[in-house]
Structure formats: C-alpha cells, structure tokens
Coordinates of C-alpha atoms and ligand atoms in Angstrom, one line a residue:
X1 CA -32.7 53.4 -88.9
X2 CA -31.8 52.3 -85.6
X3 CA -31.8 48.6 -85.0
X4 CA -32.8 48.2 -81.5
X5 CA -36.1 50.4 -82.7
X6 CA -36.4 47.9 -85.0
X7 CA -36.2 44.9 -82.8
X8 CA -38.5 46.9 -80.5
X9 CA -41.5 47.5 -83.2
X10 CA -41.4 43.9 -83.9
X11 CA -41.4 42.6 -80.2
X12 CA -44.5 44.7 -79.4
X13 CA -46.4 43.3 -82.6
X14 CA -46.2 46.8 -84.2
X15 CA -45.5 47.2 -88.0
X16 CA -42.1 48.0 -89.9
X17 CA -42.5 50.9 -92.4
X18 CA -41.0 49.2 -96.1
X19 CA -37.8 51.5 -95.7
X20 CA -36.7 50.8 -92.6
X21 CA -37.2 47.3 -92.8
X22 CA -35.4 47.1 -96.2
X23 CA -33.0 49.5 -94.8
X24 CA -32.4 47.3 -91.0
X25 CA -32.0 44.1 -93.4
X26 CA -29.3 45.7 -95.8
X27 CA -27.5 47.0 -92.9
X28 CA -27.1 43.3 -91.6
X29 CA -25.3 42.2 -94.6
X30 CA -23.2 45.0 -94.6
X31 CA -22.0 44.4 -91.1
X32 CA -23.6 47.0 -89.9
X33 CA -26.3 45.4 -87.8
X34 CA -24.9 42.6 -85.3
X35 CA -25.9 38.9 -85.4
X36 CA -27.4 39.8 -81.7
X37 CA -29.3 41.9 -83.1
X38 CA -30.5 39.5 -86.0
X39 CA -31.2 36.5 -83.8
X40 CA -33.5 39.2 -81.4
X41 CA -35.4 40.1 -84.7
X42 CA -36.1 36.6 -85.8
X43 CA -37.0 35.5 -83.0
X44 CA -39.7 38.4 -82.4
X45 CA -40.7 37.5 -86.2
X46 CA -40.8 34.0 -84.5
X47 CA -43.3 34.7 -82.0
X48 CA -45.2 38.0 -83.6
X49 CA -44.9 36.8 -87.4
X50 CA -44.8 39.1 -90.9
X51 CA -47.6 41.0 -92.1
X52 CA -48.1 40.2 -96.0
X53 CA -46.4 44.1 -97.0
X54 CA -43.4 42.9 -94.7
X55 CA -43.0 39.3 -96.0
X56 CA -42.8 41.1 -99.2
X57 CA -40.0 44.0 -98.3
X58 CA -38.5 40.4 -96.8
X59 CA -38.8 38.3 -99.7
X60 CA -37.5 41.1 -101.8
X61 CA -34.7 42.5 -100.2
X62 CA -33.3 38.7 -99.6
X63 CA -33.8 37.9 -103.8
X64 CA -31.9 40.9 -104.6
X65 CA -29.1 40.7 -102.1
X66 CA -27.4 38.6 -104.8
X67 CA -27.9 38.0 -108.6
X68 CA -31.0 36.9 -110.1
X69 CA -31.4 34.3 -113.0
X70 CA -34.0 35.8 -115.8
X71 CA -36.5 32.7 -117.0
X72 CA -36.2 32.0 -120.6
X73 CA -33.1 31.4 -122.5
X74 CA -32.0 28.4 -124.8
X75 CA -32.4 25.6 -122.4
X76 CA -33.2 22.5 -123.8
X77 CA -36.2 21.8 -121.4
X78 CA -38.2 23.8 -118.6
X79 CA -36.0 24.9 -115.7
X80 CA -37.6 23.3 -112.6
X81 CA -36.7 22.8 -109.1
X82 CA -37.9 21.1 -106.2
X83 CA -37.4 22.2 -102.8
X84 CA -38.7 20.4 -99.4
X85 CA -39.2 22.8 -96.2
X86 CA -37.4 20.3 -93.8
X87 CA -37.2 16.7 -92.9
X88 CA -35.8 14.1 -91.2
X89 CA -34.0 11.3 -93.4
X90 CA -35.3 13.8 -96.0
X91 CA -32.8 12.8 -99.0
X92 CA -35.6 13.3 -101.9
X93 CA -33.3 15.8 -103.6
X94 CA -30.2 13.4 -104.4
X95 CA -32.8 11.3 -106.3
X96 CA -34.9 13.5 -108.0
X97 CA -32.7 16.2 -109.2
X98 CA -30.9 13.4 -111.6
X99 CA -34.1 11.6 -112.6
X100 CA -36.2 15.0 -113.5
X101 CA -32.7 15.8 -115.8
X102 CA -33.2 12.1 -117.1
X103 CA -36.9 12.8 -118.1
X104 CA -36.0 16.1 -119.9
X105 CA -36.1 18.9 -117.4
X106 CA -33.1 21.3 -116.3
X107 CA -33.1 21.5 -112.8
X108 CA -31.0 24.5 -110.9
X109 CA -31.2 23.8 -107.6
X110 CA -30.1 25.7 -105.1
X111 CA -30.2 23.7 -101.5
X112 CA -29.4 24.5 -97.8
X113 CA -27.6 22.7 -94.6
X114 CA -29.0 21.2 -91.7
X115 CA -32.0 23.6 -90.2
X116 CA -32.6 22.7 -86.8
X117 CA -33.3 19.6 -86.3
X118 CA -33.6 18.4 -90.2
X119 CA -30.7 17.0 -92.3
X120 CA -30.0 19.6 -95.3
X121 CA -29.1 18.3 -99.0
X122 CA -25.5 20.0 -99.2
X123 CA -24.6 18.1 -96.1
X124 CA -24.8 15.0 -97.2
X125 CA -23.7 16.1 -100.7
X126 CA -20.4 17.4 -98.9
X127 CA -20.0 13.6 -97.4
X128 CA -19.5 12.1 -101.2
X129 CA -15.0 12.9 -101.4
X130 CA -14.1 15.9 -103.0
X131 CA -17.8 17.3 -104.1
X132 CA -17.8 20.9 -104.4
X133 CA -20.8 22.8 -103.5
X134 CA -19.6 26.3 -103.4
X135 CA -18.9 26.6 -106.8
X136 CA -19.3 29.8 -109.4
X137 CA -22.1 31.0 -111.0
X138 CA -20.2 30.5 -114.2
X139 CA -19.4 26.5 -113.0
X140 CA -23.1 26.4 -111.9
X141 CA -24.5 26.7 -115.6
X142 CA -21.5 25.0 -117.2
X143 CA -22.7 21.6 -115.0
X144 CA -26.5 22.2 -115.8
X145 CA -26.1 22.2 -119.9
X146 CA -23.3 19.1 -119.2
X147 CA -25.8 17.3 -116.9
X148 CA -29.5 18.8 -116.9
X149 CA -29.0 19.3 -113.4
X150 CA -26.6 21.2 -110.7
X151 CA -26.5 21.4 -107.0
X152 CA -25.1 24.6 -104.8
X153 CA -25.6 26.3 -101.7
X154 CA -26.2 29.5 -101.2
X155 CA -23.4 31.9 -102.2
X156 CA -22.0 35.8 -102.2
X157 CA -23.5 35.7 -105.7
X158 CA -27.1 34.3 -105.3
X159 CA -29.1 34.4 -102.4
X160 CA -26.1 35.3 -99.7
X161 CA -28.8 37.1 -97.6
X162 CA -30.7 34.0 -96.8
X163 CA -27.1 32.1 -96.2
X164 CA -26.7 34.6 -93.4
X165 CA -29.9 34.2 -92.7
X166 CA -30.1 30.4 -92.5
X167 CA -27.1 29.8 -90.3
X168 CA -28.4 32.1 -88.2
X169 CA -31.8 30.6 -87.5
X170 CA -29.9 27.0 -87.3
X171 CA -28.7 28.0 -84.0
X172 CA -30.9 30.3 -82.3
X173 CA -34.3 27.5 -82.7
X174 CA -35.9 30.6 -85.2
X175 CA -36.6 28.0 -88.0
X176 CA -40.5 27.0 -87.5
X177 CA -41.9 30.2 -88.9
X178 CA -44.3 30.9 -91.9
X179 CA -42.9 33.2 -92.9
X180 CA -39.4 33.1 -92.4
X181 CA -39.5 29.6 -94.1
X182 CA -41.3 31.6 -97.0
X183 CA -38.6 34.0 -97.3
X184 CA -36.1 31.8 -96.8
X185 CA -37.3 29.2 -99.5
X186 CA -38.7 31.8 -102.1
X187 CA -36.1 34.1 -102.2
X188 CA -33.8 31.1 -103.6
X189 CA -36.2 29.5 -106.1
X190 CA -37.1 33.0 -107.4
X191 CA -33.7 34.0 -108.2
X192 CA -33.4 30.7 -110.2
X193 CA -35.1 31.7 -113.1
X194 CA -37.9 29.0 -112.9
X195 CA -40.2 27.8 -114.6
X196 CA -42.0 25.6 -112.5
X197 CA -41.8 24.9 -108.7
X198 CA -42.9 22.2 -106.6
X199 CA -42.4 22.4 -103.2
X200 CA -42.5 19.1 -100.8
X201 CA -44.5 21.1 -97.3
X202 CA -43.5 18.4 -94.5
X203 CA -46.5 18.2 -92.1
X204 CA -45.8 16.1 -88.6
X205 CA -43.3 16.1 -85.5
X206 CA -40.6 16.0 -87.5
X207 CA -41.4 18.7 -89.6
X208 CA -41.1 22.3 -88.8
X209 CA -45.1 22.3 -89.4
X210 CA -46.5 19.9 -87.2
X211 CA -50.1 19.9 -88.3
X212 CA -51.9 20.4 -91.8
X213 CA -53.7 23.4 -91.2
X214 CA -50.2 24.9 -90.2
X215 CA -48.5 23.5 -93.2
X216 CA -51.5 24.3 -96.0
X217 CA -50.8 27.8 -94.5
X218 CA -47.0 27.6 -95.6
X219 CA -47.9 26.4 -98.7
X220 CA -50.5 29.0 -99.8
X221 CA -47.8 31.7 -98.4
X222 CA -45.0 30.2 -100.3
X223 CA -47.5 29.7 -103.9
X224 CA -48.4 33.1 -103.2
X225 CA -44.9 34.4 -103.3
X226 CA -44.5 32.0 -106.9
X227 CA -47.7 33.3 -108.2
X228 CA -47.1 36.8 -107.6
X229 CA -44.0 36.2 -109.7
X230 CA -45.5 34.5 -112.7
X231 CA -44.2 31.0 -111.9
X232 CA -46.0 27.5 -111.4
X233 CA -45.7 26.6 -107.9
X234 CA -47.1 22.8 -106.7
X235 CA -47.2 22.6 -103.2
X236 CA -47.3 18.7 -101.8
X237 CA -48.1 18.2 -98.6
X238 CA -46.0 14.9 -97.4
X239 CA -45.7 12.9 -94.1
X240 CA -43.2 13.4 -91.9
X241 CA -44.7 11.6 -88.9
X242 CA -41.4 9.2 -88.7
X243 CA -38.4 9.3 -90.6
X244 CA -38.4 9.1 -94.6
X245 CA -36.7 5.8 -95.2
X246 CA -34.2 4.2 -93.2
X247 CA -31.3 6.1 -92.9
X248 CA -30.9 9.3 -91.3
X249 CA -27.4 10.8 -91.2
X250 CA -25.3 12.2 -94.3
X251 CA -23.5 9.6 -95.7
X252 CA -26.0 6.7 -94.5
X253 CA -28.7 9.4 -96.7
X254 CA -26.2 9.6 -99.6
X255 CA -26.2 5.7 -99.9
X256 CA -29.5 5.3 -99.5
X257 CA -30.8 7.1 -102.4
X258 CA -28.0 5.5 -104.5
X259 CA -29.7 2.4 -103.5
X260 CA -33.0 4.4 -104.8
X261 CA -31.5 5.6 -108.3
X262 CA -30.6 1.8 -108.5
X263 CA -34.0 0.2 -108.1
X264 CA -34.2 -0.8 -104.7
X265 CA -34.3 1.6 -101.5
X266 CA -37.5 1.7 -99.4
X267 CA -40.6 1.5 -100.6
X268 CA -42.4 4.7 -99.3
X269 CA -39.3 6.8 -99.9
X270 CA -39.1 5.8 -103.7
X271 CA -42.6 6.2 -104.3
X272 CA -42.2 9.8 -102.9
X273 CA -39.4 10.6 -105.1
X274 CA -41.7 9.4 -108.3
X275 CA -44.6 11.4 -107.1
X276 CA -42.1 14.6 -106.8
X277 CA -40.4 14.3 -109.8
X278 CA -43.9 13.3 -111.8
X279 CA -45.0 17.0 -110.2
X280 CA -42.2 18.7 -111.7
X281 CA -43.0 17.6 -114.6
X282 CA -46.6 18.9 -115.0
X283 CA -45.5 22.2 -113.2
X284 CA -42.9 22.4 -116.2
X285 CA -45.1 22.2 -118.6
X286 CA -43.4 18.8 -119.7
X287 CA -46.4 16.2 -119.5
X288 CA -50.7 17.0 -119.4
X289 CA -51.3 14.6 -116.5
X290 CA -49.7 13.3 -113.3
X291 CA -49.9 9.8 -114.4
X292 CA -48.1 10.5 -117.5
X293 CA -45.5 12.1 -115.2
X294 CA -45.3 9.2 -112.8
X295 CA -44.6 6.4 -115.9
X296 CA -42.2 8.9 -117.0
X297 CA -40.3 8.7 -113.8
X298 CA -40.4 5.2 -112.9
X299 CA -39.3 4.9 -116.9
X300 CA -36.2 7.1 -116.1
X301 CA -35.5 5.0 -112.7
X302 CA -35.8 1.5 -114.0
X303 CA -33.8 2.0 -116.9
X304 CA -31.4 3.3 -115.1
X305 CA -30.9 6.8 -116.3
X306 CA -31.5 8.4 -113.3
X307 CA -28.2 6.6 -111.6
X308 CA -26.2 7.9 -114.9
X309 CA -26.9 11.2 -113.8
X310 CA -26.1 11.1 -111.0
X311 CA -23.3 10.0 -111.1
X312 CA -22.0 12.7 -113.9
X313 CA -23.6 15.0 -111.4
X314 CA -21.2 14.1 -108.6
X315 CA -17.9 13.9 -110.9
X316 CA -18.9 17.4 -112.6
X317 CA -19.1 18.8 -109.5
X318 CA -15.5 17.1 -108.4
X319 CA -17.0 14.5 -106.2
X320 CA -15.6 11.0 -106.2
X321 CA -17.8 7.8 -105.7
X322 CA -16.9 4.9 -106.3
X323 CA -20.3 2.3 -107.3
X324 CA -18.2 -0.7 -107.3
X325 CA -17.9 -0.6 -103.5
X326 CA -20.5 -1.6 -101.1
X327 CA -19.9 1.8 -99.0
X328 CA -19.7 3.7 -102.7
X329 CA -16.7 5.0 -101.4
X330 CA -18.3 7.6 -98.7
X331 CA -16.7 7.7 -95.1
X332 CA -18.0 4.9 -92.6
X333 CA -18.4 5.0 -89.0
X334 CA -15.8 3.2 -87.1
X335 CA -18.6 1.9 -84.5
X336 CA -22.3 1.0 -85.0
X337 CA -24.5 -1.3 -82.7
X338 CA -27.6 -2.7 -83.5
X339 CA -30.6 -1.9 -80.8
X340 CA -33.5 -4.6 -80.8
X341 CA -36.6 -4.8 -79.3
X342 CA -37.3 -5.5 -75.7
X343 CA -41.0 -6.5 -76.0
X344 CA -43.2 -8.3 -78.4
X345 CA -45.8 -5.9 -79.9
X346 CA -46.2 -3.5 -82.8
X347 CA -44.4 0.2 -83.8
X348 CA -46.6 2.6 -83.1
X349 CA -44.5 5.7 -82.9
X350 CA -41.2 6.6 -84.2
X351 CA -40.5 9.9 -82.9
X352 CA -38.3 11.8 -85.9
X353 CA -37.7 15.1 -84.2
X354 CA -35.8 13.0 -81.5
X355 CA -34.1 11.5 -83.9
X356 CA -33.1 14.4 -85.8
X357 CA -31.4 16.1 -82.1
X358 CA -30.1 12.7 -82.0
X359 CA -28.2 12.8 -84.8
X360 CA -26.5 16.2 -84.1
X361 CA -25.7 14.8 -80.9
X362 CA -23.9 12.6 -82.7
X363 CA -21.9 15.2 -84.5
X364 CA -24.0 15.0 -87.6
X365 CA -25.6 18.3 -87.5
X366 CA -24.5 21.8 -85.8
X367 CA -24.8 23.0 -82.3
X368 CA -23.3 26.4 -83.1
X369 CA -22.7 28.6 -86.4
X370 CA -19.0 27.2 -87.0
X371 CA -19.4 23.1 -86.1
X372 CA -17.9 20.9 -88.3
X373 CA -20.2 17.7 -89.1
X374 CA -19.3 14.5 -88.9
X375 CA -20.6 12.6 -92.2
X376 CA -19.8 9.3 -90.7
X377 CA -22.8 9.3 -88.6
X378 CA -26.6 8.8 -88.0
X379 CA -29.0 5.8 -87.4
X380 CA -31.1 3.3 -90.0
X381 CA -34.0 2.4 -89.0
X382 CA -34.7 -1.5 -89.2
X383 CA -38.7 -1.1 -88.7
X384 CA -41.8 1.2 -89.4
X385 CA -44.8 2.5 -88.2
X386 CA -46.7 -0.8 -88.3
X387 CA -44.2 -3.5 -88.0
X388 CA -44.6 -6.3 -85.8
X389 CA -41.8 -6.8 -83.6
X390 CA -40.4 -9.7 -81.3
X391 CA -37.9 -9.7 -78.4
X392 CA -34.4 -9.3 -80.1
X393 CA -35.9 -8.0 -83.5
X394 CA -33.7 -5.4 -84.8
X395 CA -35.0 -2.0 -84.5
X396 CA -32.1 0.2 -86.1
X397 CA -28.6 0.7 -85.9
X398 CA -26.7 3.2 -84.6
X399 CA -23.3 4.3 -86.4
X400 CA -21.2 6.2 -84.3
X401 CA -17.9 8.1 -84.0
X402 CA -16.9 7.7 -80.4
X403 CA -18.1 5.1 -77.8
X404 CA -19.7 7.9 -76.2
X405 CA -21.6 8.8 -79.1
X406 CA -22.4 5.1 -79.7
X407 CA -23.9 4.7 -75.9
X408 CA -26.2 8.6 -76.3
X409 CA -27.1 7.0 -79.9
X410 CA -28.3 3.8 -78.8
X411 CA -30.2 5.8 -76.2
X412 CA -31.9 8.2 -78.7
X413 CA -33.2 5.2 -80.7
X414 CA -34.4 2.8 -78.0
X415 CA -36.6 5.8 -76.8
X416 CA -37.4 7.3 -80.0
X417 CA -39.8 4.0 -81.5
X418 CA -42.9 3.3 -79.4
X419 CA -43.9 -0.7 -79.0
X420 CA -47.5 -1.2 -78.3
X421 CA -49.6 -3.7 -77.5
X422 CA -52.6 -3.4 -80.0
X423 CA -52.2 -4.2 -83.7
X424 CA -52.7 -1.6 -86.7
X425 CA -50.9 1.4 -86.0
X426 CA -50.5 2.9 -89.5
X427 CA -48.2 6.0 -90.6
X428 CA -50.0 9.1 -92.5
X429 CA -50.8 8.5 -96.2
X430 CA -47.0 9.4 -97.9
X431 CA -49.1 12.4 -99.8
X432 CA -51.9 14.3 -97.7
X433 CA -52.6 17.2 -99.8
X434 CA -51.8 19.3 -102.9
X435 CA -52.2 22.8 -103.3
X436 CA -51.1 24.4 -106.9
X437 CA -51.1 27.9 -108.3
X438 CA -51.1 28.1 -112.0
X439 CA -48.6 31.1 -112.8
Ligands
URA1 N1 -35.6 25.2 -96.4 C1 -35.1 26.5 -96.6 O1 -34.4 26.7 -97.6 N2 -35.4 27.4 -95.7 C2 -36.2 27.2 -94.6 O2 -36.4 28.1 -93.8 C3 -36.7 25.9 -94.4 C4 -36.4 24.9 -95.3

C-alpha cells in the first residue's frame, strides 16, 4: 500500500479496494502514514465522499482499532446511549445521560470534544474541578453499575482510531461529511454494546447539516450502520437554526443544564432533553409508547432524581461541584459585558455557526490539535428567535478572559442576532423529523 496512491484514488473519485483501504487506515495508527497524509485523505473523502463498501471497511476498521463491548450481560436495564452529530450550546448529554439512568436505563456513553465549530460534551465535562474523563475501561463499568450512567472520551482501549481521527478533522474544516460523521459516530456506539441508539441529527447553520434533506441522509446512513448490526437506532432530527438554550461555552453549558436537572433552564432546551431521553426509552425496549416515555422523564426531572445522578455521576468520576454555590463551583470569567439592542424591532436571526467561531476565538474551543481551552468562557443569550426587543434590551452577555477577548466577543454577538422590522419571525419546530430502524 502506498499512501499517496491512496490519497490519489480518492482525489480523482476512483474506488479503494477493501485491503488497501483497511490496510492505509491501520498504517495511520501505527505511525506509519503521516497526519499530512490523513488530513489530504479526509479532505478528498470531504469533497468525493465513501461509497457504501468503503463506509463499511471505514466503519469497521475504526470499531476494531480498540475493544468492543458484547450486548447482553447482567445489567439491570437496557444499555442505551444518545449521541447528537454537533451543535451549538448543544449540552443535551449532561442532562439526559443522568435522567435516562433515573428512569431505569444504563447508559455507556462515550462522547467527543469540540468539532469544528460545535461545543463537545467532554469539554465542558472537563470544566466541572477534578472530573476525569480518561478513565479505564475497568473504572468505566465500575461507575455505570454505581450510577446507571458513565461518561468518557475516546481512549487507546475503545475507539482510539476515531480519537485520531476526530482531532484531526477539528482542525483541518473535514467535519461536515456523511460519511465521516457516520464513521465517526457509529464506530463509538457500536463498540458500546448497545441496545438501543438514538441519535439527535442537527439540521440548520449551526449544524454540520444545514438542510433536512442533507441531514435525513445522515440519519438513514448512520440507522443503516445500527441496523446492519442488530441494534435499535432512532434518529431525531432537531433544530439547530440558533443556539440551544442560552449559554454557549463550557462552563456557562455545564451550569445551564444543572439549572435543567433542577427544574428550571430554558424552555425549548428542556423539552428537547425530555423528548431525547423519552426516545431512549422506547429504542430500549423500556416503555410501548413515546408518551409513556415522556411522563417518565418529566417524572424523573421533577422529582428530582435526575440532579441526584448527576451529581454521583460527577463525584464517581472525581469531579467536584459544589450545588450550594451560585457558580456550582465551576471557573468564572473574570470579565463579561452585557450587549443590548440598538433598534426596536423583533429577532429574526441568531446566527449559531458565528457564534460557535466566536467562542473559540475566545479561547473556548481549538484552533490547532494541542490548544488548551479556556472553560471560563462563551456567551448567554438574553433573547430568541421571536423576541421583541427595545433600545437597551439585553441581547446576551459576553464572558471573557482578556479585554481583548471581551471587545472580539461583544463583536461576535452584536453581529450574530438579526433585528427586523416585521413581527413573527419564528425558529424551526424543536423536532422536524424522526427516522427509526427497528433492529
Ligand atoms: N460527533 C462525532 O462523534 N463525530 C462526528 O463526526 C460528529 C459528531
């Protein structure tokens, strides 16, 4: 195998023979292809795409670059997972991993960092003190029968192919591809040992699939994948024409769906995190209907449950936070400045994917490979798609680690929401579409 024919084949739209692909993608974790070489091949998977016999050696080859959970065993529930393919203030993970464990289910799950322009769950799990996502296999299942539900990051053990992978395409804008997100996601949730899968398909400028038609493609790829393997995949297809929720920014995200776990929150984001976790439940096998699954949730968040959880989830996994305190304990900013509006008139556009650079501008997300992020910082949004506004009305707030970062932040937001004149601008329905394959 010689990488550069490789690279070549896939430039010019040709076909990889199953060997030599397997073989090009072994040779990479061995060292033995260079990261140059890597980024050249994604990104001519990036503009030529995968044929399904490819996407397969792919999806393979990734799964068993590490070790692979079997399904089955004594769990006391069905192993399910939830995984969303990229977002902006996309923190649905922090609440529903604890509430599906409250209603019954044992949730793996098995998350990434940043991706482009979207936040990534271990991120902002990273911001609470002290929590530990690279943790052992062994550690990994000793949390899940404690808790009913663990958090990790790709490791050496599971899935380390994809965390080579996925750092990779952070940096070399190789992320909005079907099926490079189908590998990417798949290869995870299959070496899980699920039973059921739902995955949350973001559709809108802030997603990595900006229209339906693109992102009902992703799903059917991606249920194909689970269906092919014997597990229940849902596939949800979910706004992301402006931020989910207010805050956008690790810690902000982390507090935010405290806030969620504890009742409050807002309103769109919480119903979105009942809808999920009701999903799971049906693809598990845990209730007949979806209705059963969403009293079952909103059971498990009012009473409270769902914030126990959590909160054993973070000091299993050696996190500190500390409830009592208004900031829970998680670093704080040591400047934020509130931007208003400079025109009466109503939102009609809050533009996520600017909001989403913004925030690694602010140090919150990665520019290259090695960047450290700063947990401290983001923006939370004081209006929606839809609000009236007045002169001087709040619009957000920018929380910021430098008074540079503080003037480029206040920047990003004043040009990221769109005042207009007419009334009735409304944001897309929180759910568009659902696509499910039965196993
Ligand atoms: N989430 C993943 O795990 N991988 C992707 O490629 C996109 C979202």
């Amino acid at each position: 195998m010689i990488p550069q024919q490789v690279i070549a084949t896939k430039r010019d739209g040709g076909k990889l023979a199953p060997g030599e692909f397997a073989l090009f993608l072994t040779a990479y974790l061995k060292g033995q292809v260079a990261d140059e070489q890597m980024a050249a091949f994604l990104m001519a998977v990036q503009f030529n795409g995968l044929s399904t016999r490819e996407l397969d050696v792919l999806v393979k080859v990734m799964l068993h670059s590490g070790r692979v959970i079997q399904p089955g065993g004594d769990w006391p529930g069905p192993r399910v997972d939830k995984h969303s393919t990229g977002g902006v203030g996309d923190k649905v993970s922090l609440v529903v991993a604890p509430l599906a464990a409250e209603m019954g289910m044992v949730v793996p799950m098995m998350s990434g960092r940043g991706l482009g322009h979207t936040g990534g769950t271990l991120d902002k799990l990273e911001s609470i003190p002290g929590f530990e996502t690279r943790i052992s296999l062994a550690r990994f299942d000793r949390v899940l029968r404690k808790v009913g539900c663990a958090m990790i990051g790709q490791t050496d053990e599971i899935a380390p192919l994809d965390r080579r992978l996925y750092a990779l395409r952070d940096v070399t804008a190789t992320v909005p591809s079907i099926p490079l997100i189908t590998a990417s996601i798949m290869s995870k949730k299959l070496a899980e040992g699920l039973d059921g899968l739902v995955l949350d398909v973001k559709v809108g400028r802030g997603a990595f699939m900006a229209s339906v038609e693109d992102a009902r493609a992703l799903a059917r790829a991606m249920a194909g994948v689970g269906a092919a393997r014997g597990i229940a995949v849902a596939a949800v297809l979910t706004a992301m024409d402006q931020p989910l929720g207010s805050a956008i920014g690790n810690a902000l995200e982390v507090r935010e769906a405290v806030a969620c776990l504890e009742g409050g929150g807002p309103e769109r984001f919480r119903a979105l995190c009942v809808e999920l976790a009701a999903e799971m439940a049906l693809a598990g096998g845990l209730v007949s209907s979806l209705g059963e699954g969403r009293s079952r949730a909103e059971g498990a968040l009012a009473g409270g449950g769902g914030m126990e959880r959590f909160e054993r989830l973070v000091a299993a996994q050696g996190g500190k936070l500390d409830p009592a305190r208004g900031d829970l304990g998680l670093p704080s900013a040591p400047l934020f400045k509130t931007v208003s509006a400079d025109r009466d008139g109503c939102v009609s556009g809050i533009d996520p994917l600017a909001l989403g650079y913004g925030l690694i501008s602010l140090g919150g997300g990665r520019k290259s490979q090695d960047d450290e992020v700063d947990p401290r910082v983001g923006f939370v949004m004081k209006v929606e798609i839809g609000t009236r506004v007045a002169p001087g009305d709040p619009i957000g707030v920018v929380h910021a680690g430098s008074v540079d970062g503080l003037a480029r932040g206040v920047r990003v937001l004043g040009e990221a929401v769109t005042i207009s004149d007419e009334d009735g601008a409304s944001p897309l329905p929180g759910v568009l579409e659902r696509i499910r394959s039965p196993g």
